[in-house]
Tab-separated table of C-alpha atoms and ligand atoms in Angstrom:
chain	number	residue	atom	x	y	z
D	299	MET	CA	0.284	0.127	0.004
D	300	THR	CA	1.109	3.563	-0.803
D	301	THR	CA	0.878	6.402	1.782
D	302	ILE	CA	0.902	9.872	0.253
D	303	ILE	CA	2.776	11.999	2.171
D	304	ASP	CA	0.772	15.477	2.903
D	305	GLY	CA	2.760	18.400	2.774
D	306	THR	CA	0.045	20.656	3.815
D	307	LYS	CA	-0.801	18.776	6.859
D	308	ILE	CA	2.819	18.757	7.854
D	309	ALA	CA	2.959	22.583	7.058
D	310	GLN	CA	-0.297	23.128	9.271
D	311	ARG	CA	1.451	21.333	11.970
D	312	ILE	CA	4.664	23.570	12.002
D	313	LYS	CA	2.411	26.745	11.715
D	314	GLU	CA	0.767	25.744	14.668
D	315	GLU	CA	3.908	25.121	16.678
D	316	LEU	CA	5.326	28.612	15.490
D	317	LYS	CA	2.097	30.531	16.523
D	318	ILE	CA	2.444	29.200	20.271
D	319	GLU	CA	6.370	30.097	20.132
D	320	LEU	CA	5.721	33.364	18.929
D	321	GLU	CA	2.787	34.253	21.280
D	322	GLU	CA	5.050	33.114	24.178
D	323	VAL	CA	7.842	35.670	23.049
D	324	LYS	CA	5.084	38.689	22.651
D	325	THR	CA	3.328	38.039	25.924
D	326	SER	CA	6.685	37.912	28.119
D	327	LEU	CA	8.831	40.378	26.213
D	328	GLY	CA	6.594	42.186	23.934
D	329	LYS	CA	8.266	41.695	20.924
D	330	GLU	CA	7.624	40.741	17.327
D	331	PRO	CA	9.863	39.510	14.274
D	332	LEU	CA	10.201	41.238	11.030
D	333	LEU	CA	11.445	39.379	7.364
D	334	VAL	CA	12.763	41.612	4.908
D	335	SER	CA	12.372	40.364	1.614
D	336	ILE	CA	14.358	41.506	-0.990
D	337	ILE	CA	13.259	41.361	-4.934
D	338	ILE	CA	15.123	42.619	-7.998
D	339	GLY	CA	13.669	43.381	-11.281
D	340	ASP	CA	10.207	42.201	-12.598
D	341	ASN	CA	10.611	38.101	-12.896
D	342	PRO	CA	6.964	36.928	-12.933
D	343	ALA	CA	8.120	33.308	-11.146
D	344	THR	CA	9.705	35.251	-8.261
D	345	LYS	CA	6.800	37.453	-7.954
D	346	VAL	CA	4.517	34.244	-7.476
D	347	TYR	CA	6.910	32.637	-4.695
D	348	VAL	CA	6.874	36.192	-2.843
D	349	LYS	CA	2.957	36.209	-3.006
D	350	ASN	CA	3.314	32.636	-1.046
D	351	GLN	CA	5.898	33.912	1.437
D	352	CYS	CA	3.359	37.018	2.146
D	353	LYS	CA	0.452	34.394	2.638
D	354	ILE	CA	2.411	32.245	4.996
D	355	PHE	CA	3.858	35.116	6.933
D	356	ASP	CA	0.337	37.107	7.003
D	357	GLU	CA	-1.193	33.802	8.331
D	358	LEU	CA	1.662	33.533	11.218
D	359	GLN	CA	1.101	37.298	11.843
D	360	ILE	CA	4.772	37.864	11.503
D	361	LYS	CA	5.686	41.392	10.326
D	362	TYR	CA	6.729	41.251	6.497
D	363	GLU	CA	8.619	43.993	4.564
D	364	LEU	CA	8.990	43.715	0.577
D	365	VAL	CA	11.820	45.898	-0.476
D	366	GLU	CA	11.210	46.225	-4.617
D	367	LEU	CA	14.611	47.189	-6.044
D	368	PRO	CA	15.408	48.208	-9.957
D	369	GLN	CA	16.889	45.574	-12.061
D	370	GLU	CA	19.551	48.031	-12.873
D	371	ILE	CA	20.983	48.086	-9.246
D	372	LYS	CA	24.696	48.301	-8.848
D	373	GLU	CA	26.357	45.583	-6.878
D	374	ASN	CA	27.876	48.092	-4.324
D	375	GLU	CA	24.307	49.687	-4.064
D	376	LEU	CA	22.733	46.533	-3.165
D	377	GLU	CA	25.686	45.714	-0.888
D	378	GLU	CA	25.054	48.799	1.330
D	379	ARG	CA	21.747	48.335	1.468
D	380	ILE	CA	22.043	44.808	2.808
D	381	VAL	CA	24.846	46.079	5.203
D	382	LYS	CA	22.379	48.857	6.525
D	383	MET	CA	19.754	45.888	7.139
D	384	ASN	CA	22.389	43.945	8.823
D	385	ASN	CA	22.627	46.993	11.527
D	386	GLU	CA	18.732	47.667	11.845
D	387	PRO	CA	17.909	46.037	15.164
D	388	GLN	CA	14.425	45.767	14.416
D	389	ILE	CA	14.997	43.598	11.256
D	390	THR	CA	15.227	39.781	12.266
D	391	GLY	CA	15.740	38.226	8.835
D	392	ILE	CA	16.973	39.044	5.446
D	393	MET	CA	15.916	37.173	2.459
D	394	LEU	CA	17.409	37.651	-1.060
D	395	ASN	CA	14.998	36.325	-3.851
D	396	LEU	CA	16.692	34.931	-6.726
D	397	PRO	CA	17.371	35.412	-9.750
D	398	LEU	CA	19.664	38.534	-9.278
D	399	PRO	CA	20.470	40.682	-12.332
D	400	PRO	CA	23.609	39.222	-14.078
D	401	ASN	CA	26.071	41.803	-13.247
D	402	ILE	CA	25.541	40.721	-9.587
D	403	ASN	CA	27.607	38.465	-7.754
D	404	GLN	CA	25.319	36.146	-6.156
D	405	ARG	CA	27.738	34.280	-3.656
D	406	LYS	CA	29.436	37.451	-2.614
D	407	ILE	CA	26.123	39.176	-2.373
D	408	GLN	CA	24.238	36.277	-0.187
D	409	ASN	CA	27.528	36.302	1.955
D	410	THR	CA	26.739	40.139	2.814
D	411	ILE	CA	23.917	38.826	4.673
D	412	SER	CA	24.677	39.002	8.429
D	413	PRO	CA	24.478	35.164	9.447
D	414	LEU	CA	22.629	36.058	12.610
D	415	LYS	CA	19.642	37.417	10.199
D	416	ASP	CA	20.533	34.506	7.285
D	417	VAL	CA	17.037	33.340	7.111
D	418	GLU	CA	17.501	31.385	4.391
D	419	GLY	CA	20.395	29.566	5.845
D	420	ILE	CA	22.736	30.089	2.844
D	421	THR	CA	25.685	31.840	3.925
D	422	ALA	CA	28.818	30.081	4.112
D	423	GLU	CA	28.924	30.321	7.820
D	424	ASN	CA	25.706	28.685	8.186
D	425	LEU	CA	26.080	25.986	5.702
D	426	GLY	CA	29.541	25.095	7.274
D	427	LYS	CA	27.631	24.363	10.284
D	428	LEU	CA	26.066	21.613	8.788
D	429	VAL	CA	29.386	19.802	8.067
D	430	TYR	CA	30.421	19.986	11.691
D	431	ALA	CA	28.189	17.993	13.959
D	432	GLU	CA	29.154	19.969	17.077
D	433	PHE	CA	28.047	23.419	15.705
D	434	THR	CA	24.131	22.911	15.950
D	435	PRO	CA	22.643	24.811	13.368
D	436	ILE	CA	19.641	26.907	13.899
D	437	VAL	CA	18.932	28.003	10.155
D	438	ALA	CA	19.563	25.899	7.345
D	439	PRO	CA	18.486	25.961	3.620
D	440	CYS	CA	14.243	25.696	3.509
D	441	THR	CA	13.775	23.037	0.969
D	442	ALA	CA	16.381	20.483	2.406
D	443	LEU	CA	14.538	21.205	5.734
D	444	ALA	CA	11.493	20.666	3.906
D	445	VAL	CA	12.433	17.476	2.557
D	446	ILE	CA	13.737	16.376	6.023
D	447	GLU	CA	10.356	16.742	7.608
D	448	CYS	CA	9.009	14.900	5.026
D	449	LEU	CA	11.135	11.923	5.756
D	450	LYS	CA	10.449	12.271	9.315
D	451	GLU	CA	6.617	12.074	8.854
D	452	THR	CA	7.222	8.341	7.529
D	453	LYS	CA	8.469	7.325	11.087
D	454	VAL	CA	10.420	4.811	9.043
D	455	GLU	CA	13.690	4.404	10.459
D	456	LEU	CA	16.194	5.814	8.252
D	457	LYS	CA	19.641	4.506	9.593
D	458	GLY	CA	21.809	3.075	7.014
D	459	LYS	CA	19.264	2.975	4.260
D	460	ASN	CA	20.515	3.263	0.704
D	461	THR	CA	19.656	6.595	-0.343
D	462	VAL	CA	20.023	8.132	-3.675
D	463	ILE	CA	19.627	11.745	-3.934
D	464	VAL	CA	19.251	13.153	-7.695
D	465	GLY	CA	20.838	16.807	-7.953
D	466	HIS	CA	23.649	18.314	-6.411
D	467	SER	CA	22.644	22.135	-6.078
D	468	GLU	CA	24.125	24.270	-3.294
D	469	ILE	CA	20.673	24.720	-1.827
D	470	VAL	CA	18.909	21.645	-2.052
D	471	GLY	CA	21.007	18.475	-3.230
D	472	LYS	CA	23.863	19.148	-1.184
D	473	PRO	CA	22.574	20.362	2.007
D	474	ILE	CA	20.303	17.276	2.145
D	475	LEU	CA	23.290	15.220	1.688
D	476	LEU	CA	25.009	16.654	4.787
D	477	MET	CA	21.820	16.840	6.791
D	478	LEU	CA	21.224	13.094	6.058
D	479	LEU	CA	25.050	12.329	6.995
D	480	SER	CA	24.773	14.267	10.353
D	481	SER	CA	24.558	11.431	12.754
D	482	LEU	CA	27.769	9.474	13.877
D	483	LEU	CA	25.617	6.382	14.154
D	484	GLY	CA	22.591	6.657	12.479
D	485	SER	CA	23.004	8.323	8.967
D	486	VAL	CA	21.768	7.091	5.892
D	487	THR	CA	24.120	5.392	2.996
D	488	PRO	CA	23.945	7.982	0.402
D	489	THR	CA	24.706	8.137	-3.199
D	490	VAL	CA	24.441	11.207	-5.320
D	491	CYS	CA	23.490	11.577	-8.863
D	492	HIS	CA	23.751	14.362	-11.283
D	493	ILE	CA	23.911	15.670	-14.891
D	494	ALA	CA	27.218	13.805	-15.240
D	495	THR	CA	25.789	10.457	-13.890
D	496	LYS	CA	26.242	7.713	-16.512
D	497	ASN	CA	23.161	5.313	-15.995
D	498	LEU	CA	20.847	7.094	-13.518
D	499	ALA	CA	18.547	3.777	-13.276
D	500	GLU	CA	21.442	1.701	-12.101
D	501	HIS	CA	21.458	3.858	-8.819
D	502	THR	CA	17.751	4.605	-8.417
D	503	LYS	CA	17.323	0.957	-8.468
D	504	ASN	CA	19.035	0.310	-5.508
D	505	ALA	CA	17.127	3.150	-3.555
D	506	GLU	CA	15.314	2.466	-0.533
D	507	ILE	CA	15.105	6.141	-0.379
D	508	LEU	CA	14.907	8.206	-3.296
D	509	ILE	CA	15.075	12.019	-3.232
D	510	VAL	CA	14.777	13.781	-6.550
D	511	ALA	CA	15.759	17.621	-7.290
D	512	VAL	CA	16.333	18.191	-10.817
D	513	GLY	CA	13.711	20.201	-12.769
D	514	LYS	CA	12.772	17.767	-15.326
D	515	SER	CA	9.304	16.071	-15.515
D	516	LYS	CA	9.218	12.266	-15.611
D	517	LEU	CA	13.084	11.900	-15.190
D	518	ILE	CA	12.013	9.115	-12.938
D	519	THR	CA	9.860	6.453	-14.242
D	520	ALA	CA	8.561	3.153	-12.705
D	521	GLU	CA	10.976	0.973	-14.031
D	522	MET	CA	13.744	2.973	-12.501
D	523	VAL	CA	12.620	2.190	-8.828
D	524	ASN	CA	12.194	-0.624	-6.406
D	525	ASP	CA	9.193	-1.832	-4.780
D	526	GLY	CA	8.509	-0.216	-1.582
D	527	VAL	CA	10.889	2.876	-2.140
D	528	ILE	CA	10.323	5.936	-0.342
D	529	VAL	CA	10.234	8.624	-2.815
D	530	ILE	CA	10.691	12.512	-2.172
D	531	ASP	CA	9.995	14.588	-5.383
D	532	VAL	CA	11.390	17.845	-4.816
D	533	GLY	CA	10.972	19.175	-8.697
D	534	ILE	CA	8.689	22.039	-9.873
D	535	ASN	CA	7.766	21.520	-13.554
D	536	ARG	CA	5.188	23.611	-15.292
D	537	VAL	CA	3.791	21.368	-18.448
D	538	GLU	CA	0.952	21.072	-20.847
D	539	VAL	CA	-1.877	19.447	-20.040
D	540	VAL	CA	-2.643	16.542	-22.661
D	541	ASP	CA	-5.610	14.473	-23.561
D	542	GLU	CA	-5.942	10.635	-24.188
D	543	LYS	CA	-4.594	11.136	-27.758
D	544	GLY	CA	-1.313	13.276	-26.274
D	545	GLN	CA	-2.711	16.513	-27.710
D	546	PRO	CA	-2.614	19.945	-25.817
D	547	VAL	CA	-6.035	20.500	-24.130
D	548	ILE	CA	-6.638	24.380	-25.293
D	549	ASP	CA	-7.803	26.820	-22.230
D	550	GLU	CA	-11.070	28.146	-23.580
D	551	LYS	CA	-10.806	31.561	-21.787
D	552	THR	CA	-7.108	32.138	-23.191
D	553	GLY	CA	-6.988	30.013	-26.418
D	554	LYS	CA	-3.625	28.641	-25.180
D	555	PRO	CA	-2.503	25.227	-24.136
D	556	LYS	CA	-3.610	24.380	-20.350
D	557	THR	CA	-0.439	24.022	-18.026
D	558	LYS	CA	-0.155	22.258	-14.724
D	559	ILE	CA	2.372	21.793	-12.113
D	560	VAL	CA	4.440	18.289	-11.650
D	561	GLY	CA	7.337	17.080	-9.980
D	562	ASP	CA	10.414	15.197	-11.383
D	563	VAL	CA	8.832	11.715	-11.064
D	564	ASP	CA	5.956	10.103	-12.848
D	565	PHE	CA	3.564	10.227	-9.985
D	566	GLU	CA	1.008	7.954	-11.700
D	567	SER	CA	3.728	4.963	-12.468
D	568	VAL	CA	6.004	5.171	-9.641
D	569	SER	CA	3.320	5.866	-6.815
D	570	ARG	CA	2.208	2.367	-7.703
D	571	LYS	CA	5.288	1.063	-6.377
D	572	ALA	CA	6.170	3.315	-3.772
D	573	SER	CA	5.744	2.746	0.134
D	574	PHE	CA	5.537	6.646	0.540
D	575	ILE	CA	5.547	9.541	-1.912
D	576	THR	CA	5.317	13.215	-1.824
D	577	PRO	CA	2.913	14.535	-4.478
D	578	VAL	CA	3.665	17.903	-6.579
D	579	PRO	CA	1.820	19.929	-5.690
D	580	GLY	CA	1.040	19.563	-2.075
D	581	GLY	CA	4.393	17.875	-1.433
D	582	VAL	CA	7.784	19.387	-0.306
D	583	GLY	CA	6.769	22.577	-1.640
D	584	SER	CA	4.032	23.249	0.837
D	585	VAL	CA	6.512	22.696	3.986
D	586	THR	CA	9.346	24.901	2.214
D	587	THR	CA	8.056	28.425	3.026
D	588	VAL	CA	7.037	27.466	6.318
D	589	MET	CA	10.602	26.302	7.327
D	590	LEU	CA	11.401	29.876	6.302
D	591	ALA	CA	9.295	30.948	8.954
D	592	ARG	CA	10.736	28.317	11.490
D	593	ASN	CA	14.244	29.726	10.373
D	594	LEU	CA	13.017	33.110	11.124
D	595	VAL	CA	11.617	32.316	14.508
D	596	ASN	CA	14.566	30.595	15.660
D	597	LEU	CA	16.975	34.051	14.622
D	598	PHE	CA	14.397	36.063	16.600
D	599	LYS	CA	14.736	33.873	19.809
D	600	THR	CA	18.529	34.041	19.484
D	601	GLN	CA	18.808	37.724	18.914
D	602	LEU	CA	16.544	38.104	22.209
D	603	GLY	CA	19.056	35.654	24.050
D	604	LEU	CA	16.144	32.957	24.358
D	605	LYS	CA	16.843	29.381	24.178
D	606	VAL	CA	16.525	27.680	20.889
D	607	LYS	CA	15.945	24.244	19.974
D	608	PRO	CA	18.666	23.554	17.230
D	609	TYR	CA	17.688	21.458	13.962
D	610	LYS	CA	18.303	17.656	14.262
D	611	PHE	CA	17.940	15.966	11.221
D	612	LEU	CA	17.925	12.563	12.077
Y	837	NAD	P1	19.633	23.363	-10.065
Y	837	NAD	O1	19.395	23.514	-11.799
Y	837	NAD	O2	20.364	24.183	-9.103
Y	837	NAD	O3	20.254	22.042	-9.887
Y	837	NAD	C1	19.567	20.822	-10.883
Y	837	NAD	C2	20.646	19.735	-10.407
Y	837	NAD	O4	20.037	18.517	-11.387
Y	837	NAD	C3	21.999	19.619	-10.771
Y	837	NAD	O5	22.718	18.861	-9.535
Y	837	NAD	C4	22.018	18.962	-12.077
Y	837	NAD	O6	23.446	18.360	-12.147
Y	837	NAD	C5	21.195	17.911	-11.948
Y	837	NAD	N1	20.617	17.258	-12.998
Y	837	NAD	C6	20.286	17.872	-14.346
Y	837	NAD	N2	19.698	17.304	-15.270
Y	837	NAD	C7	19.969	15.931	-14.688
Y	837	NAD	C8	19.709	14.423	-15.307
Y	837	NAD	N3	19.361	14.416	-16.423
Y	837	NAD	N4	19.847	13.628	-14.293
Y	837	NAD	C9	20.673	13.670	-13.321
Y	837	NAD	N5	20.707	14.862	-12.591
Y	837	NAD	C10	20.412	15.834	-13.322
Y	837	NAD	O7	18.088	23.300	-9.393
Y	837	NAD	P2	17.841	23.433	-8.070
Y	837	NAD	O8	17.520	25.015	-7.479
Y	837	NAD	O9	18.576	22.426	-7.319
Y	837	NAD	O10	16.019	22.827	-8.012
Y	837	NAD	C11	15.783	21.620	-8.714
Y	837	NAD	C12	14.136	21.228	-8.831
Y	837	NAD	O11	13.832	21.575	-7.554
Y	837	NAD	C13	13.633	22.536	-9.724
Y	837	NAD	O12	12.597	21.808	-10.490
Y	837	NAD	C14	13.113	23.405	-8.742
Y	837	NAD	O13	12.145	24.111	-9.264
Y	837	NAD	C15	12.649	22.669	-7.629
Y	837	NAD	N6	12.544	23.244	-6.303
Y	837	NAD	C16	11.652	22.966	-5.700
Y	837	NAD	C17	11.595	23.714	-4.092
Y	837	NAD	C18	10.370	23.317	-3.312
Y	837	NAD	O14	10.097	23.992	-2.125
Y	837	NAD	N7	9.492	22.141	-3.554
Y	837	NAD	C19	12.693	24.488	-4.067
Y	837	NAD	C20	13.573	24.807	-4.658
Y	837	NAD	C21	13.700	24.255	-5.959
């Protein structure tokens, strides 16, 4: 039997926990956090993501300020803006939405954000804490955290399990790998596949846990997985809706082909073999923005000198 891992349910539980924590700080100290979210230029996909952020922070009654900057902004101007935000005590966390204009060095600018305000957990200092077990992290990349939450939801013991991660990006694949290796005695046994992997199916067939973060619909099909595999699909792809004959379905209102969001895994066929699987939408993506709020509350409490429960991935 296959269990669908319900990301919206996980997100709801975490939201309830955050509301309680925030209420406690508000009642005892009268303080509230503030997230500043920077968006540069006019990218429609980024605007959709920002809209989702606003919705969740609104629901949690967390103050959220959107700073919209022009595409033409110079690197040193952006750097100055961020340094100023680092020094403003009322700002708890700074989020830098991607993509940045081509004239701006992304890594350099991301590392201008103070690690104490790095709500996305993407500065070299905070990413480095994922390597050293003794540096208990309080912020980490949100999508990777969301994957861990989805795995925990299965309640399956992960220790030693053959785990294949497809995708090795800095914000998804690599942090997931480090999180799943974070226990001295209880880590998984990982394999990481990427664009240069010669025979992907050879690896995925060995997986007891399969995490896919690539950005290619139907990359993983039923023939590529074993019965009973746990599948976490991180991919987000917009594809055309087709009818039984494989023809595009036209939207009557717009006259254009209808589209829908799917993951990297062929859900219909793979879900018949999997023991657990995340859907897209409604899986990892639903948990990701809530983990941004989790990071923010951790920063907020740290800045106030309050005790924070560090992340434990395994
Ligand atoms: P990326 O482009 O930075 O990395 C893609 C990775 O896939 C690379 O490691 C690359 O080597 C690998 N790859 C490419 N083609 C491959 C192939 N044919 N076989 C095996 N590996 C291949 O992307 P990213 O930022 O890591 O995002 C990956 C996907 O996850 C995208 O679809 C993105 O939209 C989605 N995403 C989802 C969330 C969420 O919250 N659900 C968050 C971030 C990203």
